Amino acid sequence: MTANPPPASPVPAATRVVCEQLAPTIADLAGNQRLVLETVERNIADGADIIVLPELVTSGYVFDSADEARSLAMRRDDGFFDQVSGLLVGTSSVVVFGFCEQSDGPQLFNSAAVMTAEGLVEVYRKVHLWDRETLVFTPGSARPPVVDTPHGKVGVMVCYDLEFPEMPRALALRGADLIAVPTNWPLTDVPAGERAPEIIHAQASARANGVFIACCDRSGIERGQQWTEGTVIVDQFGWPIDRVTGTGRATADVFLGLARDKSISPHNDLLADRRSDVYGTEGSR
Amino acid sequence: MTANPPPASPVPAATRVVCEQLAPTIADLAGNQRLVLETVERNIADGADIIVLPELVTSGYVFDSADEARSLAMRRDDGFFDQVSGLLVGTSSVVVFGFCEQSDGPQLFNSAAVMTAEGLVEVYRKVHLWDRETLVFTPGSARPPVVDTPHGKVGVMVCYDLEFPEMPRALALRGADLIAVPTNWPLTDVPAGERAPEIIHAQASARANGVFIACCDRSGIERGQQWTEGTVIVDQFGWPIDRVTGTGRATADVFLGLARDKSISPHNDLLADRRSDVYGTEGSR
């Protein structure tokens, strides 16, 4: 679907953003790696510029123990990353996906890889861990990355991070045009007529910051856990461009440069209007 | 409508929150004051504990000049405030409404009054001014208030403030259980099937902070300006409890103490999970 009209002149090429709502298999590292490679290869052939895949897509999510998670972890020098970047040679495409990261020490991190033809250009370690993730992973301590790509600046966070409005704000202040969010959203009850609350967070954050947000959820039932299957690409005004239910992909051809314009009235600018002198929200962790 | 089950024990009384979507008349200060008095009196008789009325309800919004706004302004010692508090004598009720404030100097502020039987207990001067408001008003420079009431802690902001996630966050960190938001939401186009974006902001902010939010919009067409008529009371999970279209009121009987529980999983707390060490969002105004 095409979301936004191009600016008048010069006319840049649209960026094709794809989120593929895969169903990885818990504890099948090799099988999930093949799934990722097949998915990247197919979407590159279809002209995707930015591909976002789910959180922990190479390992699965519902670990039965920290030892199981460790057995499904990858180091940053894992040959798998070379295989992914090999698929990107000759393109300017970017792939973002979640994986279970084995650090040089004993710690495991719930990480997101940002990959180009150059290789693994950035790894983000999830800062806000959800529920039993705290029993397996060490929380990240570095700020989320903003990666300068030929398509625009791509910020990255993972799942529960999105429920902290400070995170998209931080990425927007550092120039992100699009925020890629690998997720595994556990299914929750919502009132009749309402959509998943995580989508509401994505909409509000996109609108508050004038950025595109691409959330890639997963599908499949894993050890009894159902997922929201809420994959959504939201435009810089907060409106969903494309969504997907079940397996399949959301696609949006967007002009990411539109996220550089934060003006929302003749007298207002989303970021310049901030009043940090008043908020006083820093200081308490 | 009753939104939340009471906690097991002790059973506190529910708080009745009312937002009445009035249609003030531009430039009719005396008539609008009567409208406010009638509305407060009627809702007190109906058992309202917290009454929220629109932004600038005593003056109207679409001023033709700063001089016109000045002619519709009130100082804090205006006798009208005594009339409102007189209606609250013998109750523990709280009224929040917007007014055009004449300061001791030449400045006008887009302010919200917080009133009890004790009188004018707090005035908040809108920090984020929208569009042509910047031609009339001076932006406030003080943090938004959190007022301790017998019903719970009531935070206050006005309209466009809500589009800055830092504002509800600041109020929640200071203990607000409910945030009262007098608003005048100009009608904007939304895609088919979508609700007003300001409501999405209210939902996301309520959910991110575990607070109730009561937004009171206005109705009526003023000098050609239509309004969203989007009055909504949102629970601490971000779900609308009651809404109103046209004139009329939204009502919710809620247990504001539920906003004190920020736990959302055995391992997560909405506020304690914040990572101010990572965000780095302060510093740029």
Coordinates of C-alpha atoms in Angstrom, one line a residue:
Chain A
M1 CA 0.0 0.0 0.0
T2 CA 1.2 3.5 -0.7
A3 CA 0.8 5.8 2.3
N4 CA 2.1 9.2 1.6
P5 CA 2.3 11.4 -1.5
P6 CA 5.9 12.3 -2.4
P7 CA 7.1 15.9 -1.8
A8 CA 6.8 18.1 -4.9
S9 CA 10.5 18.3 -5.9
P10 CA 12.9 16.6 -6.1
V11 CA 11.0 13.3 -6.1
P12 CA 12.8 10.8 -4.0
A13 CA 12.3 7.1 -4.4
A14 CA 9.8 5.5 -2.0
T15 CA 11.2 3.2 0.6
R16 CA 9.6 -0.2 0.8
V17 CA 9.2 -1.3 4.4
V18 CA 8.2 -4.9 5.1
C19 CA 7.4 -6.6 8.4
E20 CA 7.0 -10.4 8.1
Q21 CA 5.1 -12.0 10.9
L22 CA 7.0 -15.3 11.1
A23 CA 6.3 -18.3 13.3
P24 CA 9.6 -19.5 14.6
T25 CA 9.9 -22.8 16.4
I26 CA 11.2 -22.8 19.9
A27 CA 14.5 -24.5 20.3
D28 CA 15.1 -25.0 16.6
L29 CA 18.0 -22.7 16.0
A30 CA 19.0 -24.2 12.6
G31 CA 15.4 -24.2 11.4
N32 CA 14.7 -20.7 12.5
Q33 CA 18.0 -19.5 10.8
R34 CA 16.8 -21.1 7.6
L35 CA 13.4 -19.4 8.0
V36 CA 15.1 -16.0 8.4
L37 CA 17.4 -16.6 5.4
E38 CA 14.5 -17.7 3.2
T39 CA 12.4 -14.7 4.3
V40 CA 15.1 -12.2 3.7
E41 CA 16.0 -13.6 0.3
R42 CA 12.3 -13.6 -0.8
N43 CA 11.7 -10.0 0.4
I44 CA 14.8 -8.7 -1.2
A45 CA 13.7 -10.3 -4.5
D46 CA 10.4 -8.4 -4.0
G47 CA 12.2 -5.1 -3.7
A48 CA 12.1 -4.6 0.1
D49 CA 14.4 -1.8 1.4
I50 CA 13.9 -2.3 5.1
I51 CA 12.9 -5.7 6.5
V52 CA 11.8 -6.1 10.1
L53 CA 11.4 -9.5 11.6
P54 CA 10.2 -10.6 15.1
E55 CA 12.0 -10.4 18.4
L56 CA 14.0 -13.5 19.2
V57 CA 13.2 -15.0 15.8
T58 CA 16.2 -17.3 15.7
S59 CA 15.5 -18.9 19.1
G60 CA 11.8 -18.6 19.9
Y61 CA 10.6 -16.9 23.1
V62 CA 9.1 -19.3 25.7
F63 CA 12.3 -20.8 27.1
D64 CA 12.0 -23.6 29.7
S65 CA 15.2 -22.5 31.3
A66 CA 18.1 -20.1 31.0
D67 CA 20.2 -23.1 29.9
E68 CA 17.8 -23.6 27.0
A69 CA 18.1 -20.0 26.0
R70 CA 21.9 -20.3 26.2
S71 CA 21.8 -23.3 23.9
L72 CA 19.9 -21.1 21.3
A73 CA 22.1 -18.0 21.6
M74 CA 24.5 -16.6 19.0
R75 CA 27.6 -14.6 19.4
R76 CA 28.1 -11.5 17.2
D77 CA 30.7 -13.4 15.2
D78 CA 28.3 -16.3 14.4
G79 CA 28.5 -17.3 10.8
F80 CA 24.8 -16.8 10.4
F81 CA 25.2 -13.1 10.3
D82 CA 27.6 -13.5 7.3
Q83 CA 24.9 -15.5 5.6
V84 CA 22.3 -12.8 6.1
S85 CA 24.6 -10.0 4.9
G86 CA 25.6 -12.1 1.9
L87 CA 22.0 -11.9 0.8
L88 CA 22.2 -8.1 0.9
V89 CA 25.3 -7.7 -1.3
G90 CA 24.5 -5.4 -4.2
T91 CA 21.5 -3.8 -2.4
S92 CA 21.1 -0.9 0.0
S93 CA 18.7 -2.9 2.0
V94 CA 18.6 -3.1 5.8
V95 CA 17.4 -6.1 7.9
V96 CA 16.4 -5.8 11.6
F97 CA 15.7 -9.0 13.6
G98 CA 15.7 -10.2 17.2
F99 CA 18.1 -12.9 18.5
C100 CA 19.3 -14.4 21.7
E101 CA 22.8 -12.9 22.2
Q102 CA 25.6 -14.7 24.0
S103 CA 27.9 -12.0 25.3
D104 CA 31.6 -12.6 25.9
G105 CA 30.8 -13.1 29.5
P106 CA 28.0 -15.4 30.9
Q107 CA 25.3 -12.9 30.2
L108 CA 22.5 -13.4 27.7
F109 CA 20.9 -10.4 26.0
N110 CA 17.5 -10.0 24.2
S111 CA 19.1 -8.3 21.2
A112 CA 18.2 -6.9 17.8
A113 CA 20.6 -7.1 14.9
V114 CA 20.8 -4.4 12.3
M115 CA 22.3 -5.8 9.1
T116 CA 23.4 -4.5 5.7
A117 CA 25.6 -5.8 3.0
E118 CA 28.5 -4.6 5.2
G119 CA 27.5 -7.1 7.8
L120 CA 26.3 -6.6 11.4
V121 CA 26.4 -2.8 11.7
E122 CA 24.6 -2.5 15.0
V123 CA 23.4 -4.6 17.9
Y124 CA 20.8 -3.3 20.3
R125 CA 20.4 -5.0 23.7
K126 CA 16.8 -4.7 25.0
V127 CA 16.7 -2.3 27.9
H128 CA 13.2 -3.0 29.3
L129 CA 12.8 -6.7 29.9
W130 CA 9.2 -8.1 30.1
D131 CA 8.2 -10.5 32.9
R132 CA 10.1 -13.8 32.8
E133 CA 12.7 -12.4 30.4
T134 CA 14.2 -11.0 33.6
L135 CA 15.0 -14.6 34.7
V136 CA 17.0 -15.2 31.5
F137 CA 18.4 -12.0 30.2
T138 CA 20.6 -9.1 31.4
P139 CA 19.0 -5.8 30.6
G140 CA 20.9 -3.7 28.1
S141 CA 22.6 -0.5 29.4
A142 CA 23.3 1.3 26.2
R143 CA 21.0 3.8 24.5
P144 CA 19.0 2.4 21.5
P145 CA 20.8 2.9 18.1
V146 CA 19.9 5.2 15.2
V147 CA 21.5 3.8 12.1
D148 CA 22.1 6.1 9.1
T149 CA 21.1 4.2 6.0
P150 CA 20.6 5.2 2.3
H151 CA 16.8 5.2 3.1
G152 CA 16.9 7.4 6.1
K153 CA 17.7 7.0 9.8
V154 CA 16.5 3.8 11.3
G155 CA 16.0 3.7 15.1
V156 CA 15.7 0.3 16.9
M157 CA 14.0 -0.9 20.0
V158 CA 12.4 -4.2 21.1
C159 CA 8.8 -5.0 22.2
Y160 CA 8.2 -3.7 25.8
D161 CA 10.6 -0.8 25.2
L162 CA 7.8 0.8 23.1
E163 CA 5.6 1.1 26.2
F164 CA 8.1 3.7 27.6
P165 CA 7.4 6.9 25.7
E166 CA 10.9 8.1 26.5
M167 CA 12.3 5.5 24.0
P168 CA 10.7 6.7 20.8
R169 CA 11.2 10.3 22.0
A170 CA 14.9 9.6 22.5
L171 CA 15.2 8.1 19.0
A172 CA 13.3 10.9 17.4
L173 CA 15.4 13.5 19.1
R174 CA 18.5 11.8 17.6
G175 CA 17.0 12.0 14.1
A176 CA 15.3 8.6 13.6
D177 CA 12.9 8.7 10.6
L178 CA 11.6 5.2 11.1
I179 CA 11.7 3.0 14.3
A180 CA 11.9 -0.7 13.7
V181 CA 10.5 -2.7 16.6
P182 CA 10.9 -6.5 16.6
T183 CA 8.3 -7.8 19.0
N184 CA 6.6 -10.8 20.5
W185 CA 3.3 -9.5 21.8
P186 CA 1.6 -12.0 24.1
L187 CA -2.1 -12.1 23.4
T188 CA -4.2 -10.2 25.9
D189 CA -7.9 -9.5 26.3
V190 CA -9.1 -6.2 25.0
P191 CA -12.5 -4.7 25.3
A192 CA -14.9 -5.1 22.4
G193 CA -14.0 -2.8 19.5
E194 CA -10.6 -2.0 20.8
R195 CA -7.3 -3.0 19.2
A196 CA -4.2 -4.3 20.9
P197 CA -2.8 -1.8 23.3
E198 CA 0.7 -2.1 21.9
I199 CA -0.7 -0.8 18.6
I200 CA -2.1 2.2 20.4
H201 CA 1.3 2.8 21.9
A202 CA 2.8 2.7 18.4
Q203 CA 0.2 5.1 17.1
A204 CA 0.6 7.6 19.9
S205 CA 4.4 7.5 19.7
A206 CA 4.5 7.9 15.9
R207 CA 2.2 10.9 16.2
A208 CA 4.0 12.5 19.2
N209 CA 7.3 12.3 17.4
G210 CA 6.4 12.5 13.7
V211 CA 8.2 9.2 12.9
F212 CA 7.2 6.1 11.1
I213 CA 7.1 2.9 13.3
A214 CA 7.3 -0.6 12.0
C215 CA 6.4 -3.2 14.6
C216 CA 6.9 -6.9 13.6
D217 CA 5.1 -9.3 15.8
R218 CA 5.2 -13.1 15.5
S219 CA 2.6 -15.8 15.0
G220 CA 2.2 -19.4 16.0
I221 CA 1.4 -20.9 19.4
E222 CA 4.5 -21.6 21.4
R223 CA 4.3 -23.8 24.5
G224 CA 0.7 -22.7 24.9
Q225 CA 1.5 -19.0 24.5
Q226 CA -0.6 -17.2 21.9
W227 CA 0.5 -14.0 20.3
T228 CA -1.4 -10.8 19.4
E229 CA -0.3 -11.2 15.7
G230 CA -0.5 -7.4 15.6
T231 CA 2.2 -6.5 13.1
V232 CA 1.6 -3.0 12.0
I233 CA 3.4 -0.2 10.0
V234 CA 2.3 3.2 11.3
D235 CA 2.8 6.5 9.4
Q236 CA 4.3 9.7 10.9
F237 CA 0.8 10.9 11.8
G238 CA 0.1 7.7 13.8
W239 CA -2.2 6.0 11.3
P240 CA -1.7 2.4 10.4
I241 CA -0.7 1.9 6.8
D242 CA -0.7 -1.8 6.7
R243 CA -1.4 -4.6 9.2
V244 CA -1.3 -8.4 9.1
T245 CA -3.2 -11.2 10.9
G246 CA -1.9 -14.7 11.1
T247 CA 1.2 -15.3 9.1
G248 CA 2.1 -13.0 6.2
R249 CA 3.7 -9.6 5.9
A250 CA 2.8 -5.9 6.2
T251 CA 4.2 -3.7 3.4
A252 CA 4.4 0.1 3.1
D253 CA 6.0 2.2 0.4
V254 CA 6.8 5.4 2.3
F255 CA 8.7 8.6 1.9
L256 CA 10.8 8.6 5.1
G257 CA 12.0 12.1 4.4
L258 CA 8.5 13.3 5.5
A259 CA 9.6 12.4 9.1
R260 CA 12.1 15.3 8.9
D261 CA 9.2 17.8 8.9
K262 CA 8.1 18.2 12.5
S263 CA 5.9 21.2 11.8
I264 CA 2.3 20.6 12.7
S265 CA 0.9 24.1 12.5
P266 CA 2.3 27.5 11.5
H267 CA 3.3 28.0 15.1
N268 CA 4.1 24.4 16.3
D269 CA 6.9 21.9 15.9
L270 CA 6.6 18.5 17.6
L271 CA 10.2 18.5 19.0
A272 CA 10.9 22.2 19.4
D273 CA 7.7 22.7 21.4
R274 CA 9.1 20.4 24.1
R275 CA 9.6 22.1 27.5
S276 CA 12.3 20.1 29.3
D277 CA 12.5 23.0 31.7
V278 CA 9.1 22.0 33.1
Y279 CA 8.9 18.2 33.0
G280 CA 11.4 17.2 35.6
T281 CA 11.0 13.6 34.7
E282 CA 14.6 12.6 34.8
G283 CA 16.4 11.5 37.9
S284 CA 14.3 8.6 39.1
R285 CA 15.2 5.4 37.5
Chain B
M1 CA -20.8 3.3 34.0
T2 CA -18.8 1.4 36.5
A3 CA -15.3 0.6 35.2
N4 CA -13.4 -1.2 37.8
P5 CA -14.1 -3.8 40.5
P6 CA -13.2 -2.6 44.0
P7 CA -10.2 -4.1 45.7
A8 CA -11.1 -6.9 48.1
S9 CA -10.8 -5.0 51.4
P10 CA -11.3 -2.4 52.7
V11 CA -13.9 -1.3 50.2
P12 CA -13.5 2.4 49.4
A13 CA -16.2 4.5 48.0
A14 CA -16.1 4.9 44.2
T15 CA -15.3 8.4 42.9
R16 CA -17.8 9.8 40.4
V17 CA -15.9 11.6 37.6
V18 CA -17.9 13.7 35.3
C19 CA -16.8 15.6 32.1
E20 CA -19.5 17.9 30.7
Q21 CA -19.0 18.8 27.0
L22 CA -20.3 22.3 27.2
A23 CA -20.8 24.7 24.3
P24 CA -19.7 28.1 25.6
T25 CA -20.4 31.3 23.5
I26 CA -17.4 33.3 22.4
A27 CA -17.2 36.7 24.0
D28 CA -20.1 36.1 26.4
L29 CA -18.3 36.0 29.7
A30 CA -21.3 36.5 31.9
G31 CA -23.3 33.9 30.0
N32 CA -20.5 31.4 30.1
Q33 CA -20.1 32.0 33.9
R34 CA -23.7 31.2 34.3
L35 CA -23.3 28.1 32.2
V36 CA -20.5 26.9 34.4
L37 CA -22.4 27.6 37.7
E38 CA -25.5 25.8 36.4
T39 CA -23.4 22.9 35.3
V40 CA -21.5 22.6 38.5
E41 CA -24.6 22.9 40.6
R42 CA -26.5 20.2 38.6
N43 CA -23.6 17.8 38.7
I44 CA -23.0 18.3 42.4
A45 CA -26.7 17.5 43.0
D46 CA -26.1 14.3 40.9
G47 CA -23.3 13.2 43.2
A48 CA -20.3 14.2 41.1
D49 CA -17.0 14.1 43.0
I50 CA -14.7 15.4 40.3
I51 CA -16.1 17.7 37.6
V52 CA -14.0 18.5 34.5
L53 CA -15.1 21.3 32.1
P54 CA -13.6 22.5 28.8
E55 CA -10.6 24.6 28.2
L56 CA -11.3 28.4 28.2
V57 CA -14.9 27.6 29.0
T58 CA -15.6 31.1 30.4
S59 CA -14.3 33.0 27.4
G60 CA -14.6 30.8 24.3
Y61 CA -11.6 30.0 22.2
V62 CA -11.6 31.6 18.7
F63 CA -10.6 35.2 19.7
D64 CA -10.6 37.8 17.0
S65 CA -7.7 39.6 18.8
A66 CA -5.6 39.7 21.9
D67 CA -7.7 42.6 23.0
E68 CA -10.9 40.5 22.8
A69 CA -9.2 37.8 24.9
R70 CA -8.2 40.4 27.4
S71 CA -11.8 41.6 27.7
L72 CA -12.8 38.1 28.6
A73 CA -10.1 37.4 31.1
M74 CA -10.4 36.9 34.8
R75 CA -7.9 37.6 37.6
R76 CA -7.5 35.0 40.3
D77 CA -9.4 37.2 42.8
D78 CA -12.5 37.4 40.5
G79 CA -15.7 37.0 42.4
F80 CA -16.7 34.2 40.0
F81 CA -14.3 31.8 41.7
D82 CA -16.1 32.5 45.0
Q83 CA -19.4 31.7 43.4
V84 CA -18.1 28.3 42.2
S85 CA -16.6 27.4 45.5
G86 CA -19.8 28.4 47.2
L87 CA -21.5 25.6 45.3
L88 CA -19.0 23.1 46.7
V89 CA -19.4 24.0 50.4
G90 CA -20.4 20.9 52.4
T91 CA -18.9 18.6 49.7
S92 CA -15.5 17.2 49.1
S93 CA -15.9 17.7 45.4
V94 CA -13.3 19.1 43.0
V95 CA -14.0 21.2 39.9
V96 CA -11.4 21.8 37.1
F97 CA -12.1 24.2 34.2
G98 CA -10.2 26.3 31.8
F99 CA -10.3 30.1 31.8
C100 CA -8.5 33.1 30.3
E101 CA -6.3 34.4 33.0
Q102 CA -5.3 38.0 33.4
S103 CA -2.0 38.1 35.3
D104 CA -0.8 40.9 37.5
G105 CA 1.2 42.1 34.5
P106 CA 0.0 42.5 30.9
Q107 CA 0.3 38.8 30.1
L108 CA -2.6 36.5 29.5
F109 CA -2.4 32.8 30.3
N110 CA -4.5 29.9 29.0
S111 CA -5.2 28.5 32.5
A112 CA -7.0 25.8 34.4
A113 CA -8.6 26.4 37.8
V114 CA -8.8 23.7 40.4
M115 CA -11.5 24.5 42.8
T116 CA -12.9 23.0 46.1
A117 CA -15.1 24.4 48.8
E118 CA -11.9 26.1 50.1
G119 CA -11.8 28.2 46.9
L120 CA -9.2 28.3 44.1
V121 CA -6.7 25.8 45.4
E122 CA -4.5 25.7 42.3
V123 CA -4.1 27.4 38.9
Y124 CA -2.2 25.8 36.1
R125 CA -1.0 27.9 33.2
K126 CA -0.8 25.9 29.9
V127 CA 2.8 25.3 29.0
H128 CA 2.4 24.1 25.4
L129 CA 0.4 26.6 23.4
W130 CA -1.4 25.5 20.2
D131 CA -1.1 27.4 16.9
R132 CA -2.7 30.9 17.2
E133 CA -2.8 30.7 21.0
T134 CA 0.8 31.8 20.8
L135 CA -0.4 35.2 19.5
V136 CA -2.6 35.7 22.6
F137 CA -1.1 33.9 25.5
T138 CA 2.2 33.7 27.3
P139 CA 3.2 30.0 27.8
G140 CA 3.3 28.9 31.4
S141 CA 6.6 28.2 33.0
A142 CA 5.6 26.2 36.1
R143 CA 5.2 22.4 36.3
P144 CA 1.7 21.1 36.1
P145 CA 0.1 20.6 39.6
V146 CA -0.9 17.5 41.4
V147 CA -3.6 18.3 43.9
D148 CA -4.2 16.1 46.9
T149 CA -7.9 15.6 47.3
P150 CA -10.1 13.3 49.5
H151 CA -10.7 11.3 46.3
G152 CA -7.1 10.9 45.3
K153 CA -4.4 12.9 43.7
V154 CA -5.6 14.9 40.7
G155 CA -3.0 16.1 38.1
V156 CA -4.0 18.8 35.6
M157 CA -2.9 19.8 32.1
V158 CA -4.6 21.5 29.2
C159 CA -5.3 20.2 25.7
Y160 CA -2.1 20.2 23.5
D161 CA -0.1 19.4 26.7
L162 CA -1.4 15.9 26.4
E163 CA 0.5 15.4 23.1
F164 CA 3.8 15.5 25.0
P165 CA 4.2 12.2 26.8
E166 CA 6.5 13.9 29.2
M167 CA 3.5 15.7 30.8
P168 CA 1.4 12.7 31.9
R169 CA 4.7 11.0 32.9
A170 CA 5.7 13.9 35.1
L171 CA 2.3 13.9 36.8
A172 CA 2.3 10.1 37.3
L173 CA 5.8 10.3 38.8
R174 CA 4.5 12.8 41.3
G175 CA 1.7 10.5 42.3
A176 CA -1.3 11.6 40.2
D177 CA -4.1 9.0 40.2
L178 CA -6.3 10.9 37.7
I179 CA -5.3 13.5 35.2
A180 CA -7.9 16.1 34.4
V181 CA -7.5 17.6 30.9
P182 CA -9.8 20.6 29.9
T183 CA -9.5 20.7 26.1
N184 CA -10.8 22.3 23.0
W185 CA -9.9 19.8 20.3
P186 CA -10.3 21.3 16.8
L187 CA -12.0 18.8 14.5
T188 CA -9.5 17.1 12.2
D189 CA -9.9 14.5 9.5
V190 CA -9.1 10.9 10.5
P191 CA -9.0 7.8 8.4
A192 CA -12.0 5.6 8.2
G193 CA -12.4 3.5 11.3
E194 CA -10.0 5.6 13.4
R195 CA -10.8 7.7 16.4
A196 CA -9.6 11.2 17.2
P197 CA -5.8 11.2 17.6
E198 CA -6.1 13.0 20.9
I199 CA -8.1 10.1 22.3
I200 CA -5.3 7.8 21.2
H201 CA -2.8 9.9 23.1
A202 CA -5.0 9.8 26.2
Q203 CA -5.2 6.0 25.9
A204 CA -1.5 5.5 25.5
S205 CA -0.6 7.9 28.3
A206 CA -3.1 6.3 30.7
R207 CA -1.7 2.9 29.9
A208 CA 2.0 3.9 30.1
N209 CA 1.5 5.5 33.5
G210 CA -1.3 3.5 35.0
V211 CA -3.4 6.6 35.6
F212 CA -7.0 7.5 34.9
I213 CA -7.4 10.4 32.4
A214 CA -10.5 12.6 32.0
C215 CA -10.5 14.8 28.9
C216 CA -13.3 17.3 28.7
D217 CA -13.7 18.6 25.1
R218 CA -16.3 21.3 24.1
S219 CA -19.1 21.3 21.5
G220 CA -20.7 24.0 19.3
I221 CA -19.4 25.7 16.2
E222 CA -17.5 28.8 17.1
R223 CA -16.7 31.4 14.3
G224 CA -16.6 28.5 11.9
Q225 CA -14.5 26.2 14.0
Q226 CA -15.9 22.8 14.6
W227 CA -14.7 20.6 17.5
T228 CA -13.9 16.9 17.8
E229 CA -16.5 16.6 20.6
G230 CA -14.3 13.8 21.8
T231 CA -14.8 13.9 25.6
V232 CA -13.6 10.7 27.1
I233 CA -12.8 9.2 30.5
V234 CA -10.0 6.5 30.2
D235 CA -9.2 3.9 32.8
Q236 CA -5.7 3.1 34.1
F237 CA -5.3 0.5 31.4
G238 CA -6.0 2.9 28.6
W239 CA -9.5 1.8 27.8
P240 CA -12.3 4.3 27.4
I241 CA -15.0 4.0 30.2
D242 CA -17.4 6.6 28.9
R243 CA -17.5 9.0 25.9
V244 CA -19.9 11.6 24.7
T245 CA -20.8 13.1 21.4
G246 CA -22.5 16.5 20.9
T247 CA -23.4 18.0 24.2
G248 CA -23.8 16.0 27.3
R249 CA -21.6 14.4 29.8
A250 CA -19.3 11.4 30.3
T251 CA -19.5 9.8 33.7
A252 CA -17.4 7.1 35.4
D253 CA -17.6 5.7 38.8
V254 CA -14.0 4.7 39.5
F255 CA -11.7 3.5 42.2
L256 CA -8.8 5.9 41.8
G257 CA -6.7 3.9 44.3
L258 CA -6.2 1.4 41.6
A259 CA -3.8 3.8 40.0
R260 CA -1.5 3.3 42.9
D261 CA -0.7 -0.2 41.7
K262 CA 1.9 0.1 38.9
S263 CA 2.6 -3.6 38.8
I264 CA 1.8 -5.1 35.4
S265 CA 3.4 -8.5 35.8
P266 CA 5.2 -10.4 38.6
H267 CA 8.4 -8.8 37.3
N268 CA 7.3 -5.4 36.0
D269 CA 6.3 -2.0 37.4
L270 CA 5.4 0.8 35.0
L271 CA 7.3 3.5 36.8
A272 CA 10.1 1.5 38.4
D273 CA 11.0 -0.1 35.0
R274 CA 11.9 3.3 33.6
R275 CA 15.6 3.6 32.6
S276 CA 16.4 7.3 32.9
D277 CA 20.1 6.3 32.7
V278 CA 19.5 5.3 29.0
Y279 CA 17.0 7.8 27.6
G280 CA 19.0 11.1 27.5
T281 CA 15.9 13.0 26.4
E282 CA 16.4 16.0 28.7
G283 CA 18.5 19.0 27.7
S284 CA 17.0 20.1 24.4
R285 CA 14.0 22.3 24.9

